């Protein structure tokens, strides 16, 4: 099956093949370069990246026919004729994606690909990269901020808009480094407000722990660990009993489970579950647990090769974990909270108990103490009142002075 005007086809062996005109004819025959991939999207990205490399080496050529061949465009198609005068945003963005693939985690690459395909290409893809200036990008970002959600046209989350701005800057930096644009469009910074995060009250946590002790399942251990160690949901799902240090009463975070978009889409599934190393170097860490809590785990220890949360050699994926957690909250009679609320609750209780921010930051796996202070710590009103009551009682002092006079 061929793709008209792109010189891309699916071979009989299931692979995809891209054919590119490369340089001048040899002995009267067209000089082709062949590239192969597991899917149409894969080989198209390889093709566009190869075209960009030819351009950066000055081998793009001035002949419109050669340009059309490199870009996979047909000179017979009036709609494509103007595109031979410059590379489209889509071609450059796919080249950028191809350059990022070897340098970032698979989950990060899937996120970049989803953002480009979902938000950037529908509006910017057909534009010439040199025609996109600061004003056009700013208008685009404002539209996304006002009604960027595809399913209902509601405002896009501020964090998502900020991520789009960051990705656009990276794409234009990539283009500038290859001589495809003269400068990088500049847009004002977006203010991302800190989202409101809920924290379990002491009564809610007590009700949850009561249900956990009563049910006493491998899944219960995962929730308990989240309350007293603060790992992320993917890290809990990936924990094996071999990650527990029973002598020092600590837990080693070495891997994480996540569901990401299936970028290659070979199997036909939109998403897939991957088991990888944690998101950053600081996420590879050791978490100490309170001795009574660790003793509870010691008494329920399984085989080293077993995943703690399933009691078997098969891990639980985060989507399943979230669903079971929601049902747990209902059984405990607790209002709806996200799974990440357990992590916030742990961090908040640590601060209320006097733990220093540097130690807490390392336990949570943050690269900067500021993240811990600004994002994850939410003191309760009871704690705030307790701290306020420690202030000198100047009213009483004033009354004594008045009485003496």
mmCIF file of C-alpha atoms in Angstrom:
data_model
loop_
_atom_site.group_PDB
_atom_site.id
_atom_site.type_symbol
_atom_site.label_atom_id
_atom_site.label_comp_id
_atom_site.label_asym_id
_atom_site.label_seq_id
_atom_site.Cartn_x
_atom_site.Cartn_y
_atom_site.Cartn_z
ATOM 1 C CA UNK A 1 0.000 0.000 0.000
ATOM 2 C CA UNK A 2 1.578 3.266 -1.114
ATOM 3 C CA UNK A 3 1.067 6.809 0.158
ATOM 4 C CA UNK A 4 0.441 9.161 -2.776
ATOM 5 C CA UNK A 5 3.094 11.814 -3.226
ATOM 6 C CA UNK A 6 5.237 10.656 -0.302
ATOM 7 C CA UNK A 7 7.150 7.693 -1.793
ATOM 8 C CA UNK A 8 6.248 5.626 1.276
ATOM 9 C CA UNK A 9 4.843 2.129 1.010
ATOM 10 C CA UNK A 10 4.182 -0.964 3.096
ATOM 11 C CA UNK A 11 6.322 -3.928 2.037
ATOM 12 C CA UNK A 12 5.190 -7.532 1.789
ATOM 13 C CA UNK A 13 7.252 -8.390 4.909
ATOM 14 C CA UNK A 14 5.233 -5.906 7.019
ATOM 15 C CA UNK A 15 7.908 -3.215 7.191
ATOM 16 C CA UNK A 16 7.413 0.293 5.811
ATOM 17 C CA UNK A 17 9.782 1.741 3.208
ATOM 18 C CA UNK A 18 10.495 5.374 2.312
ATOM 19 C CA UNK A 19 12.239 6.309 -0.933
ATOM 20 C CA UNK A 20 14.047 9.651 -1.235
ATOM 21 C CA UNK A 21 15.650 11.282 -4.259
ATOM 22 C CA UNK A 22 19.272 11.922 -3.269
ATOM 23 C CA UNK A 23 21.472 14.182 -5.369
ATOM 24 C CA UNK A 24 21.925 14.121 -9.148
ATOM 25 C CA UNK A 25 21.128 11.083 -11.338
ATOM 26 C CA UNK A 26 23.855 8.430 -11.688
ATOM 27 C CA UNK A 27 24.390 7.032 -15.224
ATOM 28 C CA UNK A 28 21.062 8.486 -16.225
ATOM 29 C CA UNK A 29 19.221 6.771 -13.354
ATOM 30 C CA UNK A 30 17.600 8.466 -10.375
ATOM 31 C CA UNK A 31 19.675 8.143 -7.220
ATOM 32 C CA UNK A 32 17.405 6.894 -4.422
ATOM 33 C CA UNK A 33 17.970 6.538 -0.684
ATOM 34 C CA UNK A 34 15.844 3.876 1.075
ATOM 35 C CA UNK A 35 14.795 3.996 4.708
ATOM 36 C CA UNK A 36 12.806 1.383 6.671
ATOM 37 C CA UNK A 37 10.607 1.392 9.754
ATOM 38 C CA UNK A 38 8.087 -0.655 11.722
ATOM 39 C CA UNK A 39 5.188 1.694 10.942
ATOM 40 C CA UNK A 40 4.193 4.500 8.591
ATOM 41 C CA UNK A 41 4.783 7.119 11.311
ATOM 42 C CA UNK A 42 8.191 5.640 12.137
ATOM 43 C CA UNK A 43 9.534 5.645 8.582
ATOM 44 C CA UNK A 44 8.047 9.084 7.863
ATOM 45 C CA UNK A 45 9.926 10.571 10.800
ATOM 46 C CA UNK A 46 13.155 8.921 9.615
ATOM 47 C CA UNK A 47 12.582 10.306 6.149
ATOM 48 C CA UNK A 48 11.989 13.868 7.326
ATOM 49 C CA UNK A 49 14.999 13.716 9.631
ATOM 50 C CA UNK A 50 17.184 12.550 6.720
ATOM 51 C CA UNK A 51 15.856 15.429 4.592
ATOM 52 C CA UNK A 52 16.783 17.912 7.325
ATOM 53 C CA UNK A 53 20.303 16.499 7.479
ATOM 54 C CA UNK A 54 20.666 16.946 3.723
ATOM 55 C CA UNK A 55 19.554 20.558 4.071
ATOM 56 C CA UNK A 56 21.969 21.235 6.947
ATOM 57 C CA UNK A 57 24.826 19.888 4.761
ATOM 58 C CA UNK A 58 23.806 22.140 1.878
ATOM 59 C CA UNK A 59 22.639 19.240 -0.296
ATOM 60 C CA UNK A 60 18.991 20.284 -0.509
ATOM 61 C CA UNK A 61 19.313 21.700 -4.019
ATOM 62 C CA UNK A 62 17.675 24.649 -5.769
ATOM 63 C CA UNK A 63 15.835 22.654 -8.424
ATOM 64 C CA UNK A 64 12.101 22.618 -7.493
ATOM 65 C CA UNK A 65 11.838 19.063 -8.752
ATOM 66 C CA UNK A 66 14.657 17.959 -6.438
ATOM 67 C CA UNK A 67 13.079 19.884 -3.583
ATOM 68 C CA UNK A 68 9.756 18.204 -4.241
ATOM 69 C CA UNK A 69 11.431 14.814 -4.225
ATOM 70 C CA UNK A 70 13.165 15.464 -0.903
ATOM 71 C CA UNK A 71 9.976 16.696 0.724
ATOM 72 C CA UNK A 72 7.858 13.922 -0.728
ATOM 73 C CA UNK A 73 5.691 16.445 -2.607
ATOM 74 C CA UNK A 74 4.319 16.318 -6.138
ATOM 75 C CA UNK A 75 4.924 19.307 -8.424
ATOM 76 C CA UNK A 76 1.744 18.320 -10.270
ATOM 77 C CA UNK A 77 -0.318 19.093 -7.175
ATOM 78 C CA UNK A 78 -0.957 22.899 -6.988
ATOM 79 C CA UNK A 79 -1.504 22.713 -3.227
ATOM 80 C CA UNK A 80 2.007 21.347 -2.709
ATOM 81 C CA UNK A 81 3.878 23.638 -5.084
ATOM 82 C CA UNK A 82 4.224 26.455 -2.556
ATOM 83 C CA UNK A 83 5.562 24.048 0.080
ATOM 84 C CA UNK A 84 8.701 23.385 -1.950
ATOM 85 C CA UNK A 85 9.817 26.929 -1.182
ATOM 86 C CA UNK A 86 10.383 26.042 2.496
ATOM 87 C CA UNK A 87 10.023 23.267 5.001
ATOM 88 C CA UNK A 88 6.716 22.914 6.794
ATOM 89 C CA UNK A 89 6.377 23.002 10.567
ATOM 90 C CA UNK A 90 5.268 19.356 10.447
ATOM 91 C CA UNK A 91 8.463 18.241 8.702
ATOM 92 C CA UNK A 92 10.669 20.108 11.187
ATOM 93 C CA UNK A 93 8.709 18.936 14.236
ATOM 94 C CA UNK A 94 8.981 15.313 13.133
ATOM 95 C CA UNK A 95 12.706 15.795 12.664
ATOM 96 C CA UNK A 96 12.905 17.206 16.188
ATOM 97 C CA UNK A 97 10.983 14.233 17.568
ATOM 98 C CA UNK A 98 13.323 11.839 15.821
ATOM 99 C CA UNK A 99 16.323 13.630 17.341
ATOM 100 C CA UNK A 100 14.805 13.452 20.848
ATOM 101 C CA UNK A 101 13.921 9.754 20.728
ATOM 102 C CA UNK A 102 17.406 8.395 21.622
ATOM 103 C CA UNK A 103 17.947 10.940 24.412
ATOM 104 C CA UNK A 104 14.756 10.769 26.522
ATOM 105 C CA UNK A 105 12.732 8.078 28.274
ATOM 106 C CA UNK A 106 10.097 6.264 26.259
ATOM 107 C CA UNK A 107 7.327 7.823 28.353
ATOM 108 C CA UNK A 108 8.712 11.328 27.742
ATOM 109 C CA UNK A 109 8.965 10.694 23.995
ATOM 110 C CA UNK A 110 5.367 9.413 23.949
ATOM 111 C CA UNK A 111 4.260 12.598 25.743
ATOM 112 C CA UNK A 112 6.111 14.829 23.258
ATOM 113 C CA UNK A 113 4.627 12.917 20.321
ATOM 114 C CA UNK A 114 1.117 13.176 21.724
ATOM 115 C CA UNK A 115 1.430 16.928 22.308
ATOM 116 C CA UNK A 116 2.788 17.531 18.792
ATOM 117 C CA UNK A 117 0.208 15.375 17.013
ATOM 118 C CA UNK A 118 -2.775 16.446 19.127
ATOM 119 C CA UNK A 119 -2.233 20.182 19.563
ATOM 120 C CA UNK A 120 0.526 21.534 17.306
ATOM 121 C CA UNK A 121 0.166 19.859 13.909
ATOM 122 C CA UNK A 122 -3.589 20.416 13.372
ATOM 123 C CA UNK A 123 -3.074 24.210 13.434
ATOM 124 C CA UNK A 124 0.605 24.751 12.600
ATOM 125 C CA UNK A 125 1.588 21.646 10.631
ATOM 126 C CA UNK A 126 1.041 22.987 7.092
ATOM 127 C CA UNK A 127 2.638 26.386 7.749
ATOM 128 C CA UNK A 128 6.137 27.099 6.485
ATOM 129 C CA UNK A 129 8.475 27.102 9.471
ATOM 130 C CA UNK A 130 9.883 30.498 8.435
ATOM 131 C CA UNK A 131 6.429 32.079 8.366
ATOM 132 C CA UNK A 132 5.693 31.336 12.015
ATOM 133 C CA UNK A 133 6.570 34.393 14.104
ATOM 134 C CA UNK A 134 6.052 35.434 17.727
ATOM 135 C CA UNK A 135 2.636 36.931 17.028
ATOM 136 C CA UNK A 136 1.315 33.730 15.423
ATOM 137 C CA UNK A 137 2.623 31.567 18.245
ATOM 138 C CA UNK A 138 1.181 33.874 20.892
ATOM 139 C CA UNK A 139 -2.248 33.840 19.206
ATOM 140 C CA UNK A 140 -2.058 30.050 18.985
ATOM 141 C CA UNK A 141 -1.217 29.668 22.689
ATOM 142 C CA UNK A 142 -3.982 32.084 23.721
ATOM 143 C CA UNK A 143 -6.528 30.064 21.709
ATOM 144 C CA UNK A 144 -5.343 26.897 23.410
ATOM 145 C CA UNK A 145 -5.603 28.554 26.808
ATOM 146 C CA UNK A 146 -9.143 29.801 26.076
ATOM 147 C CA UNK A 147 -10.666 26.701 24.427
ATOM 148 C CA UNK A 148 -7.956 24.183 23.717
ATOM 149 C CA UNK A 149 -9.535 21.008 25.097
ATOM 150 C CA UNK A 150 -10.444 18.897 22.086
ATOM 151 C CA UNK A 151 -13.326 16.902 23.547
ATOM 152 C CA UNK A 152 -15.408 19.848 24.779
ATOM 153 C CA UNK A 153 -13.709 23.095 23.723
ATOM 154 C CA UNK A 154 -13.082 24.162 27.313
ATOM 155 C CA UNK A 155 -9.873 25.927 28.460
ATOM 156 C CA UNK A 156 -6.725 23.840 28.348
ATOM 157 C CA UNK A 157 -4.907 23.352 31.646
ATOM 158 C CA UNK A 158 -2.301 26.043 32.344
ATOM 159 C CA UNK A 159 0.388 23.386 32.794
ATOM 160 C CA UNK A 160 -0.431 21.914 29.360
ATOM 161 C CA UNK A 161 -0.237 25.338 27.683
ATOM 162 C CA UNK A 162 3.113 25.971 29.384
ATOM 163 C CA UNK A 163 4.356 22.574 28.144
ATOM 164 C CA UNK A 164 3.265 23.456 24.589
ATOM 165 C CA UNK A 165 5.274 26.679 24.808
ATOM 166 C CA UNK A 166 8.333 24.730 25.999
ATOM 167 C CA UNK A 167 8.016 22.183 23.172
ATOM 168 C CA UNK A 168 7.625 24.945 20.579
ATOM 169 C CA UNK A 169 10.803 26.614 21.848
ATOM 170 C CA UNK A 170 12.684 23.312 21.564
ATOM 171 C CA UNK A 171 11.430 22.751 18.004
ATOM 172 C CA UNK A 172 12.518 26.227 16.893
ATOM 173 C CA UNK A 173 15.868 25.842 18.654
ATOM 174 C CA UNK A 174 16.335 22.606 16.709
ATOM 175 C CA UNK A 175 15.389 24.409 13.481
ATOM 176 C CA UNK A 176 17.753 27.293 14.149
ATOM 177 C CA UNK A 177 20.670 24.955 14.859
ATOM 178 C CA UNK A 178 20.183 23.506 11.352
ATOM 179 C CA UNK A 179 19.822 26.844 9.598
ATOM 180 C CA UNK A 180 16.111 26.388 8.900
ATOM 181 C CA UNK A 181 15.095 29.616 10.709
ATOM 182 C CA UNK A 182 17.024 32.772 11.499
ATOM 183 C CA UNK A 183 15.645 33.330 14.996
ATOM 184 C CA UNK A 184 13.469 31.761 17.681
ATOM 185 C CA UNK A 185 10.021 33.356 18.191
ATOM 186 C CA UNK A 186 9.631 34.770 21.680
ATOM 187 C CA UNK A 187 6.369 34.619 23.662
ATOM 188 C CA UNK A 188 5.575 35.998 27.124
ATOM 189 C CA UNK A 189 5.774 33.499 29.960
ATOM 190 C CA UNK A 190 2.615 31.761 31.158
ATOM 191 C CA UNK A 191 1.877 31.839 34.869
ATOM 192 C CA UNK A 192 1.045 28.355 36.072
ATOM 193 C CA UNK A 193 -0.933 28.541 39.280
ATOM 194 C CA UNK A 194 -0.256 25.867 41.862
ATOM 195 C CA UNK A 195 -3.180 23.412 41.810
ATOM 196 C CA UNK A 196 -5.216 22.862 44.953
ATOM 197 C CA UNK A 197 -4.210 19.556 46.496
ATOM 198 C CA UNK A 198 -6.164 17.658 49.103
ATOM 199 C CA UNK A 199 -4.629 16.018 52.152
ATOM 200 C CA UNK A 200 -6.224 13.285 54.231
ATOM 201 C CA UNK A 201 -7.371 14.293 57.684
ATOM 202 C CA UNK A 202 -6.198 12.185 60.610
ATOM 203 C CA UNK A 203 -9.703 10.729 60.935
ATOM 204 C CA UNK A 204 -9.783 9.768 57.244
ATOM 205 C CA UNK A 205 -6.365 8.146 57.422
ATOM 206 C CA UNK A 206 -7.415 6.187 60.516
ATOM 207 C CA UNK A 207 -10.505 4.836 58.726
ATOM 208 C CA UNK A 208 -8.426 3.802 55.718
ATOM 209 C CA UNK A 209 -5.814 2.061 57.886
ATOM 210 C CA UNK A 210 -8.568 0.233 59.765
ATOM 211 C CA UNK A 211 -9.862 -1.250 56.485
ATOM 212 C CA UNK A 212 -6.295 -2.108 55.389
ATOM 213 C CA UNK A 213 -5.599 -4.039 58.601
ATOM 214 C CA UNK A 214 -8.918 -5.852 58.344
ATOM 215 C CA UNK A 215 -8.488 -6.924 54.690
ATOM 216 C CA UNK A 216 -4.722 -7.602 55.006
ATOM 217 C CA UNK A 217 -3.965 -8.173 51.286
ATOM 218 C CA UNK A 218 -0.865 -7.464 49.168
ATOM 219 C CA UNK A 219 -2.728 -4.437 47.789
ATOM 220 C CA UNK A 220 -3.186 -3.194 51.360
ATOM 221 C CA UNK A 221 0.600 -3.190 51.779
ATOM 222 C CA UNK A 222 0.962 -0.866 48.799
ATOM 223 C CA UNK A 223 -1.480 1.676 50.223
ATOM 224 C CA UNK A 224 0.186 1.461 53.632
ATOM 225 C CA UNK A 225 3.600 2.067 52.083
ATOM 226 C CA UNK A 226 2.249 5.127 50.256
ATOM 227 C CA UNK A 227 0.977 6.546 53.550
ATOM 228 C CA UNK A 228 4.271 5.986 55.410
ATOM 229 C CA UNK A 229 6.873 6.333 52.630
ATOM 230 C CA UNK A 230 5.357 8.631 49.990
ATOM 231 C CA UNK A 231 6.370 6.813 46.763
ATOM 232 C CA UNK A 232 4.620 7.602 43.478
ATOM 233 C CA UNK A 233 1.926 5.224 42.254
ATOM 234 C CA UNK A 234 4.112 3.772 39.478
ATOM 235 C CA UNK A 235 6.953 3.185 41.934
ATOM 236 C CA UNK A 236 4.673 1.297 44.331
ATOM 237 C CA UNK A 237 3.363 -0.910 41.509
ATOM 238 C CA UNK A 238 6.940 -1.778 40.486
ATOM 239 C CA UNK A 239 8.223 -2.689 43.981
ATOM 240 C CA UNK A 240 9.471 -6.241 44.537
ATOM 241 C CA UNK A 241 10.283 -7.841 47.870
ATOM 242 C CA UNK A 242 13.933 -7.865 46.814
ATOM 243 C CA UNK A 243 13.815 -4.066 47.053
ATOM 244 C CA UNK A 244 13.281 -4.261 50.840
ATOM 245 C CA UNK A 245 16.338 -4.051 53.095
ATOM 246 C CA UNK A 246 15.136 -5.967 56.159
ATOM 247 C CA UNK A 247 18.304 -5.255 58.127
ATOM 248 C CA UNK A 248 18.200 -1.468 57.779
ATOM 249 C CA UNK A 249 14.396 -1.191 57.491
ATOM 250 C CA UNK A 250 14.474 0.690 54.197
ATOM 251 C CA UNK A 251 12.955 0.350 50.733
ATOM 252 C CA UNK A 252 14.905 0.932 47.497
ATOM 253 C CA UNK A 253 13.094 2.654 44.601
ATOM 254 C CA UNK A 254 14.656 1.262 41.409
ATOM 255 C CA UNK A 255 11.906 1.103 38.784
ATOM 256 C CA UNK A 256 8.449 2.399 37.888
ATOM 257 C CA UNK A 257 5.404 1.201 35.942
ATOM 258 C CA UNK A 258 3.497 3.564 33.658
ATOM 259 C CA UNK A 259 0.936 3.448 30.867
ATOM 260 C CA UNK A 260 1.974 5.515 27.867
ATOM 261 C CA UNK A 261 0.763 6.166 24.334
ATOM 262 C CA UNK A 262 1.773 3.514 21.838
ATOM 263 C CA UNK A 263 3.671 5.777 19.437
ATOM 264 C CA UNK A 264 4.632 3.039 16.933
ATOM 265 C CA UNK A 265 1.054 1.710 16.946
ATOM 266 C CA UNK A 266 2.175 -1.608 15.414
ATOM 267 C CA UNK A 267 -0.204 -3.711 17.514
ATOM 268 C CA UNK A 268 -3.167 -1.427 16.953
ATOM 269 C CA UNK A 269 -3.408 -0.560 20.665
ATOM 270 C CA UNK A 270 -3.475 3.117 21.596
ATOM 271 C CA UNK A 271 -1.535 2.663 24.848
ATOM 272 C CA UNK A 272 0.873 0.221 26.439
ATOM 273 C CA UNK A 273 2.308 -0.491 29.879
ATOM 274 C CA UNK A 274 6.079 -0.150 30.357
ATOM 275 C CA UNK A 275 8.396 -1.020 33.243
ATOM 276 C CA UNK A 276 11.341 1.384 33.315
ATOM 277 C CA UNK A 277 13.757 3.191 35.620
ATOM 278 C CA UNK A 278 12.307 6.127 37.629
ATOM 279 C CA UNK A 279 11.697 9.501 35.990
ATOM 280 C CA UNK A 280 14.923 11.195 37.194
ATOM 281 C CA UNK A 281 18.241 10.290 38.797
ATOM 282 C CA UNK A 282 17.059 11.716 42.122
ATOM 283 C CA UNK A 283 14.051 9.371 41.951
ATOM 284 C CA UNK A 284 16.435 6.428 42.403
ATOM 285 C CA UNK A 285 16.454 6.557 46.188
ATOM 286 C CA UNK A 286 16.184 4.743 49.503
ATOM 287 C CA UNK A 287 13.154 5.318 51.743
ATOM 288 C CA UNK A 288 13.373 4.632 55.503
ATOM 289 C CA UNK A 289 10.172 3.385 57.165
ATOM 290 C CA UNK A 290 9.055 3.688 60.806
ATOM 291 C CA UNK A 291 10.050 0.527 62.695
ATOM 292 C CA UNK A 292 6.452 -0.528 63.611
ATOM 293 C CA UNK A 293 5.399 -0.159 59.957
ATOM 294 C CA UNK A 294 8.406 -2.083 58.690
ATOM 295 C CA UNK A 295 7.716 -4.869 61.168
ATOM 296 C CA UNK A 296 4.232 -5.151 59.660
ATOM 297 C CA UNK A 297 5.857 -5.674 56.230
ATOM 298 C CA UNK A 298 8.424 -8.107 57.651
ATOM 299 C CA UNK A 299 5.660 -10.385 58.931
ATOM 300 C CA UNK A 300 4.116 -10.501 55.426
ATOM 301 C CA UNK A 301 7.303 -10.885 53.407
ATOM 302 C CA UNK A 302 7.033 -12.751 50.111
ATOM 303 C CA UNK A 303 9.513 -14.257 47.650
ATOM 304 C CA UNK A 304 12.159 -11.838 46.393
ATOM 305 C CA UNK A 305 10.914 -12.099 42.795
ATOM 306 C CA UNK A 306 7.312 -11.263 43.763
ATOM 307 C CA UNK A 307 5.839 -7.833 43.276
ATOM 308 C CA UNK A 308 4.730 -6.594 46.685
ATOM 309 C CA UNK A 309 1.364 -5.247 45.527
ATOM 310 C CA UNK A 310 0.215 -8.452 43.817
ATOM 311 C CA UNK A 311 1.972 -11.213 45.743
ATOM 312 C CA UNK A 312 3.063 -12.738 42.423
ATOM 313 C CA UNK A 313 5.613 -12.280 39.629
ATOM 314 C CA UNK A 314 3.186 -10.075 37.689
ATOM 315 C CA UNK A 315 3.013 -6.373 38.496
ATOM 316 C CA UNK A 316 -0.155 -4.293 38.890
ATOM 317 C CA UNK A 317 -0.513 -1.435 36.436
ATOM 318 C CA UNK A 318 -1.343 2.077 37.754
ATOM 319 C CA UNK A 319 -4.779 2.184 36.116
ATOM 320 C CA UNK A 320 -5.854 -0.937 38.013
ATOM 321 C CA UNK A 321 -4.292 0.404 41.206
ATOM 322 C CA UNK A 322 -6.250 3.663 40.975
ATOM 323 C CA UNK A 323 -9.529 1.814 40.430
ATOM 324 C CA UNK A 324 -8.952 -0.426 43.470
ATOM 325 C CA UNK A 325 -7.919 2.599 45.539
ATOM 326 C CA UNK A 326 -11.199 4.378 44.706
ATOM 327 C CA UNK A 327 -13.149 1.327 45.855
ATOM 328 C CA UNK A 328 -11.093 1.251 49.067
ATOM 329 C CA UNK A 329 -12.063 4.852 49.832
ATOM 330 C CA UNK A 330 -15.741 3.976 49.438
ATOM 331 C CA UNK A 331 -15.413 0.986 51.766
ATOM 332 C CA UNK A 332 -13.696 3.199 54.333
ATOM 333 C CA UNK A 333 -16.373 5.891 54.052
ATOM 334 C CA UNK A 334 -13.807 8.495 52.936
ATOM 335 C CA UNK A 335 -14.467 11.248 50.385
ATOM 336 C CA UNK A 336 -12.948 10.908 46.929
ATOM 337 C CA UNK A 337 -9.200 11.722 46.733
ATOM 338 C CA UNK A 338 -6.546 11.105 44.101
ATOM 339 C CA UNK A 339 -3.913 8.439 44.754
ATOM 340 C CA UNK A 340 -1.306 11.203 44.810
ATOM 341 C CA UNK A 341 -3.094 12.556 47.890
ATOM 342 C CA UNK A 342 -1.382 9.773 49.875
ATOM 343 C CA UNK A 343 2.005 11.225 48.910
ATOM 344 C CA UNK A 344 0.904 14.744 49.858
ATOM 345 C CA UNK A 345 -0.427 13.465 53.162
ATOM 346 C CA UNK A 346 2.873 11.746 53.970
ATOM 347 C CA UNK A 347 4.899 14.876 53.147
ATOM 348 C CA UNK A 348 2.613 17.099 55.205
ATOM 349 C CA UNK A 349 2.779 14.836 58.257
ATOM 350 C CA UNK A 350 6.580 14.698 58.011
ATOM 351 C CA UNK A 351 6.786 18.508 58.156
ATOM 352 C CA UNK A 352 4.324 18.656 61.033
ATOM 353 C CA UNK A 353 6.542 16.204 62.927
ATOM 354 C CA UNK A 354 9.556 18.489 62.443
ATOM 355 C CA UNK A 355 11.428 16.706 59.607
ATOM 356 C CA UNK A 356 13.824 19.031 57.780
ATOM 357 C CA UNK A 357 13.022 19.816 54.146
ATOM 358 C CA UNK A 358 16.313 18.480 52.775
ATOM 359 C CA UNK A 359 15.719 14.999 54.200
ATOM 360 C CA UNK A 360 12.097 15.012 53.063
ATOM 361 C CA UNK A 361 13.109 16.134 49.576
ATOM 362 C CA UNK A 362 15.489 13.181 49.233
ATOM 363 C CA UNK A 363 12.892 10.714 50.521
ATOM 364 C CA UNK A 364 10.323 11.987 48.015
ATOM 365 C CA UNK A 365 12.867 11.889 45.182
ATOM 366 C CA UNK A 366 12.843 15.572 44.288
ATOM 367 C CA UNK A 367 15.764 17.199 42.508
ATOM 368 C CA UNK A 368 15.235 20.512 44.326
ATOM 369 C CA UNK A 369 14.140 21.291 47.874
ATOM 370 C CA UNK A 370 11.952 24.110 46.502
ATOM 371 C CA UNK A 371 9.689 21.541 44.861
ATOM 372 C CA UNK A 372 9.101 19.934 48.243
ATOM 373 C CA UNK A 373 8.357 23.241 49.954
ATOM 374 C CA UNK A 374 6.132 24.723 47.252
ATOM 375 C CA UNK A 375 4.275 21.742 45.843
ATOM 376 C CA UNK A 376 3.922 18.943 48.357
ATOM 377 C CA UNK A 377 3.575 20.437 51.814
ATOM 378 C CA UNK A 378 0.116 21.528 52.938
ATOM 379 C CA UNK A 379 -0.079 22.104 56.724
ATOM 380 C CA UNK A 380 -3.455 21.414 58.288
ATOM 381 C CA UNK A 381 -5.443 24.115 60.088
ATOM 382 C CA UNK A 382 -4.890 22.320 63.409
ATOM 383 C CA UNK A 383 -1.118 22.484 62.866
ATOM 384 C CA UNK A 384 -1.305 26.156 61.901
ATOM 385 C CA UNK A 385 -3.257 26.940 65.089
ATOM 386 C CA UNK A 386 -0.726 24.997 67.148
ATOM 387 C CA UNK A 387 2.120 27.061 65.713
ATOM 388 C CA UNK A 388 0.261 30.356 66.191
ATOM 389 C CA UNK A 389 -0.414 29.533 69.834
ATOM 390 C CA UNK A 390 3.339 29.339 70.428
ATOM 391 C CA UNK A 391 3.640 33.107 69.863
ATOM 392 C CA UNK A 392 4.189 35.293 72.973
ATOM 393 C CA UNK A 393 0.866 36.194 74.578
ATOM 394 C CA UNK A 394 1.236 39.977 74.353
ATOM 395 C CA UNK A 395 -2.415 40.513 75.353
ATOM 396 C CA UNK A 396 -1.778 38.954 78.755
ATOM 397 C CA UNK A 397 1.389 41.011 79.144
ATOM 398 C CA UNK A 398 -0.554 44.126 78.262
ATOM 399 C CA UNK A 399 -3.230 43.349 80.803
ATOM 400 C CA UNK A 400 -0.603 42.931 83.522
ATOM 401 C CA UNK A 401 0.925 46.284 82.651
ATOM 402 C CA UNK A 402 -2.497 47.904 82.763
ATOM 403 C CA UNK A 403 -3.219 46.305 86.151
ATOM 404 C CA UNK A 404 0.057 47.541 87.624
ATOM 405 C CA UNK A 405 -0.592 51.090 86.632
#
